[in-house]
Amino acid sequence: MPCASVPEEATVRGTGLRWWLAGAVTALCVVLLGPSAPSSALIVRPLPAHAVQHIVPDRVATWNICNPCGGVGQNLGRAAEIATYAPQVIGLQEACVRDVEKIREYLRNFYGLDYHVEYGMVLRNRNRCGGLPWSPGAFGQAILSAAPMTDSRQVEYPDGGSEDRGYMAVTTTVGGRSVRVLNTHLAQRRQETVRADQVGVLAAEVARHDRAIVLGDFNAVPEASELGPAWALAADADPQCRPSPGAGCGPTTDWNMKFDYVFLRGITPRAQHVQPSRYSDHHLVHADLNVT
């Protein structure tokens, strides 16, 4: 629901009524969009000139949206970032259900983009995602897809490391073809042995499919040994990126390291782009594909 300015006719009926209406509109905006939302005009972030007009059917994306994790206007800003590139499918990591719900709402109401959603939540944590003490918010992965998704599967890794981690998988349509899409978030940076076990679990699932797209935050640089099984099954959407030092893999984080991947199995890329964002310390990575 957009927040509009106070109707002009209200201003001619007296200062008291005018300010009462202005206060009511402001309060509604605060409830819907946060306390910093202005009460005049539509509260919607304009898209840049290069923004696409419609969902791109052969485009996929991955984005770790947390850190900063909360804050006023974060989800509206994230929705604008996604709407700018309008992928057919996007995998989100470090996502709270309520944040994803808000992002979907803004995408639909402000930008006219309607996405289906599936969740791969592995943790319930009130500190991260809010909620009541006996009903904390769900935290993990989510996939947004312009096409319906089927055969959803959620897997928690046997060892998550310092925090529960897992992967999710769905079947959906990319480039007019049915494809298996997986979305994961591996253990934190200095937990190489844990990540190695997690990659083994993930690779066993990827190997079952002739055509698959694997999205996610792997928390490891391309040459990290624990990513070996992933590279053996799939290639990164960036054709310059290989599992060797100095291979030309561009950074996907604010600290100039590549941790975020669009791995492709049985699919070839046309182009990949990395977009830094003020709404996360990870960049939004999107790739256009040839799905045959």
Short mmCIF file of N, CA and C in Angstrom, two decimals, residues 59-66 81-82 85 87-94 141-144 181-186 213-219 236-237 252-253 258-264 272-277 280 282-288:
data_model
loop_
_atom_site.label_atom_id
_atom_site.label_comp_id
_atom_site.label_asym_id
_atom_site.label_seq_id
_atom_site.Cartn_x
_atom_site.Cartn_y
_atom_site.Cartn_z
N ARG A 59 17.59 -15.33 -16.92
CA ARG A 59 18.52 -14.73 -15.97
C ARG A 59 18.31 -15.32 -14.58
N VAL A 60 19.42 -15.68 -13.92
CA VAL A 60 19.38 -16.16 -12.54
C VAL A 60 20.32 -15.30 -11.71
N ALA A 61 20.12 -15.31 -10.41
CA ALA A 61 20.92 -14.46 -9.53
C ALA A 61 21.09 -15.13 -8.17
N THR A 62 22.11 -14.68 -7.46
CA THR A 62 22.33 -15.12 -6.08
C THR A 62 22.75 -13.92 -5.26
N TRP A 63 22.28 -13.90 -3.98
CA TRP A 63 22.57 -12.73 -3.14
C TRP A 63 22.43 -13.12 -1.67
N ASN A 64 23.51 -12.95 -0.93
CA ASN A 64 23.47 -13.01 0.53
C ASN A 64 23.06 -11.63 1.00
N ILE A 65 21.87 -11.53 1.57
CA ILE A 65 21.27 -10.21 1.82
C ILE A 65 21.54 -9.66 3.21
N CYS A 66 22.24 -10.42 4.06
CA CYS A 66 22.41 -9.98 5.45
C CYS A 66 23.76 -9.30 5.65
N GLU A 81 16.90 -3.31 -5.77
CA GLU A 81 18.07 -3.91 -6.40
C GLU A 81 17.66 -5.10 -7.27
N ILE A 82 16.79 -5.96 -6.73
CA ILE A 82 16.33 -7.12 -7.49
C ILE A 82 15.53 -6.69 -8.70
N TYR A 85 17.36 -5.71 -12.02
CA TYR A 85 17.87 -6.75 -12.91
C TYR A 85 16.83 -7.84 -13.19
N PRO A 87 15.69 -10.94 -12.33
CA PRO A 87 16.00 -12.30 -12.77
C PRO A 87 14.77 -13.20 -12.73
N GLN A 88 14.79 -14.22 -13.55
CA GLN A 88 13.74 -15.24 -13.49
C GLN A 88 13.77 -15.97 -12.16
N VAL A 89 14.97 -16.22 -11.66
CA VAL A 89 15.17 -16.94 -10.40
C VAL A 89 16.26 -16.23 -9.62
N ILE A 90 16.05 -16.08 -8.32
CA ILE A 90 17.12 -15.56 -7.45
C ILE A 90 17.15 -16.38 -6.17
N GLY A 91 18.36 -16.80 -5.79
CA GLY A 91 18.56 -17.47 -4.52
C GLY A 91 19.07 -16.48 -3.49
N LEU A 92 18.40 -16.43 -2.34
CA LEU A 92 18.79 -15.54 -1.24
C LEU A 92 19.36 -16.37 -0.11
N GLN A 93 20.43 -15.87 0.50
CA GLN A 93 21.01 -16.51 1.68
C GLN A 93 20.96 -15.54 2.86
N GLU A 94 21.11 -16.09 4.06
CA GLU A 94 20.98 -15.32 5.30
C GLU A 94 19.69 -14.50 5.28
N GLN A 141 17.74 -20.03 3.77
CA GLN A 141 17.74 -19.69 2.36
C GLN A 141 16.31 -19.51 1.85
N ALA A 142 16.21 -18.87 0.70
CA ALA A 142 14.93 -18.76 0.00
C ALA A 142 15.22 -18.66 -1.49
N ILE A 143 14.29 -19.16 -2.30
CA ILE A 143 14.36 -19.00 -3.75
C ILE A 143 13.10 -18.29 -4.20
N LEU A 144 13.29 -17.21 -4.96
CA LEU A 144 12.20 -16.52 -5.63
C LEU A 144 12.25 -16.90 -7.10
N VAL A 181 17.22 -26.23 -9.55
CA VAL A 181 17.94 -25.09 -8.98
C VAL A 181 18.20 -25.39 -7.51
N LEU A 182 19.46 -25.25 -7.11
CA LEU A 182 19.86 -25.44 -5.72
C LEU A 182 20.40 -24.13 -5.18
N ASN A 183 20.20 -23.93 -3.89
CA ASN A 183 20.64 -22.70 -3.23
C ASN A 183 21.23 -23.10 -1.89
N THR A 184 22.46 -22.63 -1.61
CA THR A 184 23.14 -23.06 -0.40
C THR A 184 23.92 -21.93 0.26
N HIS A 185 24.28 -22.16 1.51
CA HIS A 185 25.15 -21.27 2.27
C HIS A 185 26.05 -22.17 3.10
N LEU A 186 27.35 -22.15 2.79
CA LEU A 186 28.29 -23.03 3.48
C LEU A 186 28.83 -22.38 4.75
N ILE A 213 21.44 -25.70 -11.78
CA ILE A 213 22.00 -24.40 -11.44
C ILE A 213 22.18 -24.38 -9.93
N VAL A 214 23.40 -24.09 -9.49
CA VAL A 214 23.70 -24.07 -8.06
C VAL A 214 24.07 -22.65 -7.67
N LEU A 215 23.26 -22.05 -6.83
CA LEU A 215 23.45 -20.68 -6.39
C LEU A 215 23.90 -20.69 -4.94
N GLY A 216 24.67 -19.67 -4.54
CA GLY A 216 24.93 -19.59 -3.13
C GLY A 216 26.19 -18.87 -2.72
N ASP A 217 26.28 -18.72 -1.40
CA ASP A 217 27.45 -18.17 -0.73
C ASP A 217 28.25 -19.36 -0.20
N PHE A 218 29.40 -19.63 -0.84
CA PHE A 218 30.22 -20.78 -0.48
C PHE A 218 31.29 -20.44 0.55
N ASN A 219 31.43 -19.17 0.89
CA ASN A 219 32.39 -18.75 1.91
C ASN A 219 33.80 -19.26 1.62
N ASP A 236 31.61 -22.15 -13.24
CA ASP A 236 31.05 -20.88 -12.81
C ASP A 236 30.50 -20.13 -14.02
N ALA A 237 29.46 -19.33 -13.80
CA ALA A 237 28.86 -18.58 -14.90
C ALA A 237 29.80 -17.53 -15.47
N THR A 252 33.12 -10.74 -5.14
CA THR A 252 31.67 -10.63 -4.94
C THR A 252 31.33 -10.13 -3.54
N THR A 253 32.33 -9.63 -2.82
CA THR A 253 32.11 -9.14 -1.46
C THR A 253 32.81 -7.80 -1.28
N LYS A 258 35.94 -13.46 -3.84
CA LYS A 258 34.81 -14.13 -4.48
C LYS A 258 34.34 -15.27 -3.58
N PHE A 259 33.14 -15.13 -3.03
CA PHE A 259 32.52 -16.17 -2.23
C PHE A 259 31.20 -16.65 -2.83
N ASP A 260 30.66 -15.89 -3.78
CA ASP A 260 29.31 -16.13 -4.28
C ASP A 260 29.38 -16.68 -5.71
N TYR A 261 28.62 -17.74 -5.97
CA TYR A 261 28.78 -18.48 -7.21
C TYR A 261 27.43 -18.75 -7.87
N VAL A 262 27.47 -18.78 -9.21
CA VAL A 262 26.41 -19.36 -10.02
C VAL A 262 27.06 -20.52 -10.76
N PHE A 263 26.99 -21.71 -10.17
CA PHE A 263 27.56 -22.91 -10.78
C PHE A 263 26.55 -23.50 -11.76
N LEU A 264 27.04 -23.89 -12.94
CA LEU A 264 26.17 -24.40 -14.00
C LEU A 264 26.60 -25.81 -14.39
N GLN A 272 27.85 -12.77 -17.20
CA GLN A 272 27.63 -12.63 -15.76
C GLN A 272 28.04 -11.23 -15.33
N HIS A 273 27.30 -10.70 -14.35
CA HIS A 273 27.60 -9.36 -13.84
C HIS A 273 27.51 -9.38 -12.32
N VAL A 274 28.33 -8.56 -11.69
CA VAL A 274 28.38 -8.45 -10.24
C VAL A 274 28.07 -7.02 -9.86
N GLN A 275 27.04 -6.83 -9.02
CA GLN A 275 26.58 -5.49 -8.69
C GLN A 275 26.75 -5.23 -7.19
N PRO A 276 27.72 -4.41 -6.79
CA PRO A 276 27.83 -4.03 -5.38
C PRO A 276 26.55 -3.35 -4.90
N SER A 277 26.27 -3.50 -3.62
CA SER A 277 25.04 -2.94 -3.06
C SER A 277 25.31 -2.41 -1.66
N SER A 280 24.03 -4.86 1.53
CA SER A 280 24.69 -6.09 1.99
C SER A 280 26.17 -5.96 1.76
N HIS A 282 27.72 -8.51 0.66
CA HIS A 282 27.87 -9.34 -0.53
C HIS A 282 27.21 -8.63 -1.70
N HIS A 283 27.80 -8.80 -2.89
CA HIS A 283 27.24 -8.20 -4.09
C HIS A 283 26.16 -9.11 -4.68
N LEU A 284 25.26 -8.50 -5.43
CA LEU A 284 24.26 -9.26 -6.17
C LEU A 284 24.91 -9.76 -7.46
N VAL A 285 24.91 -11.07 -7.63
CA VAL A 285 25.53 -11.70 -8.82
C VAL A 285 24.40 -12.23 -9.70
N HIS A 286 24.39 -11.81 -10.97
CA HIS A 286 23.37 -12.33 -11.87
C HIS A 286 24.00 -12.76 -13.20
N ALA A 287 23.41 -13.80 -13.78
CA ALA A 287 23.95 -14.38 -15.01
C ALA A 287 22.84 -14.67 -16.00
N ASP A 288 23.11 -14.39 -17.27
CA ASP A 288 22.20 -14.75 -18.35
C ASP A 288 22.70 -16.04 -18.98
#
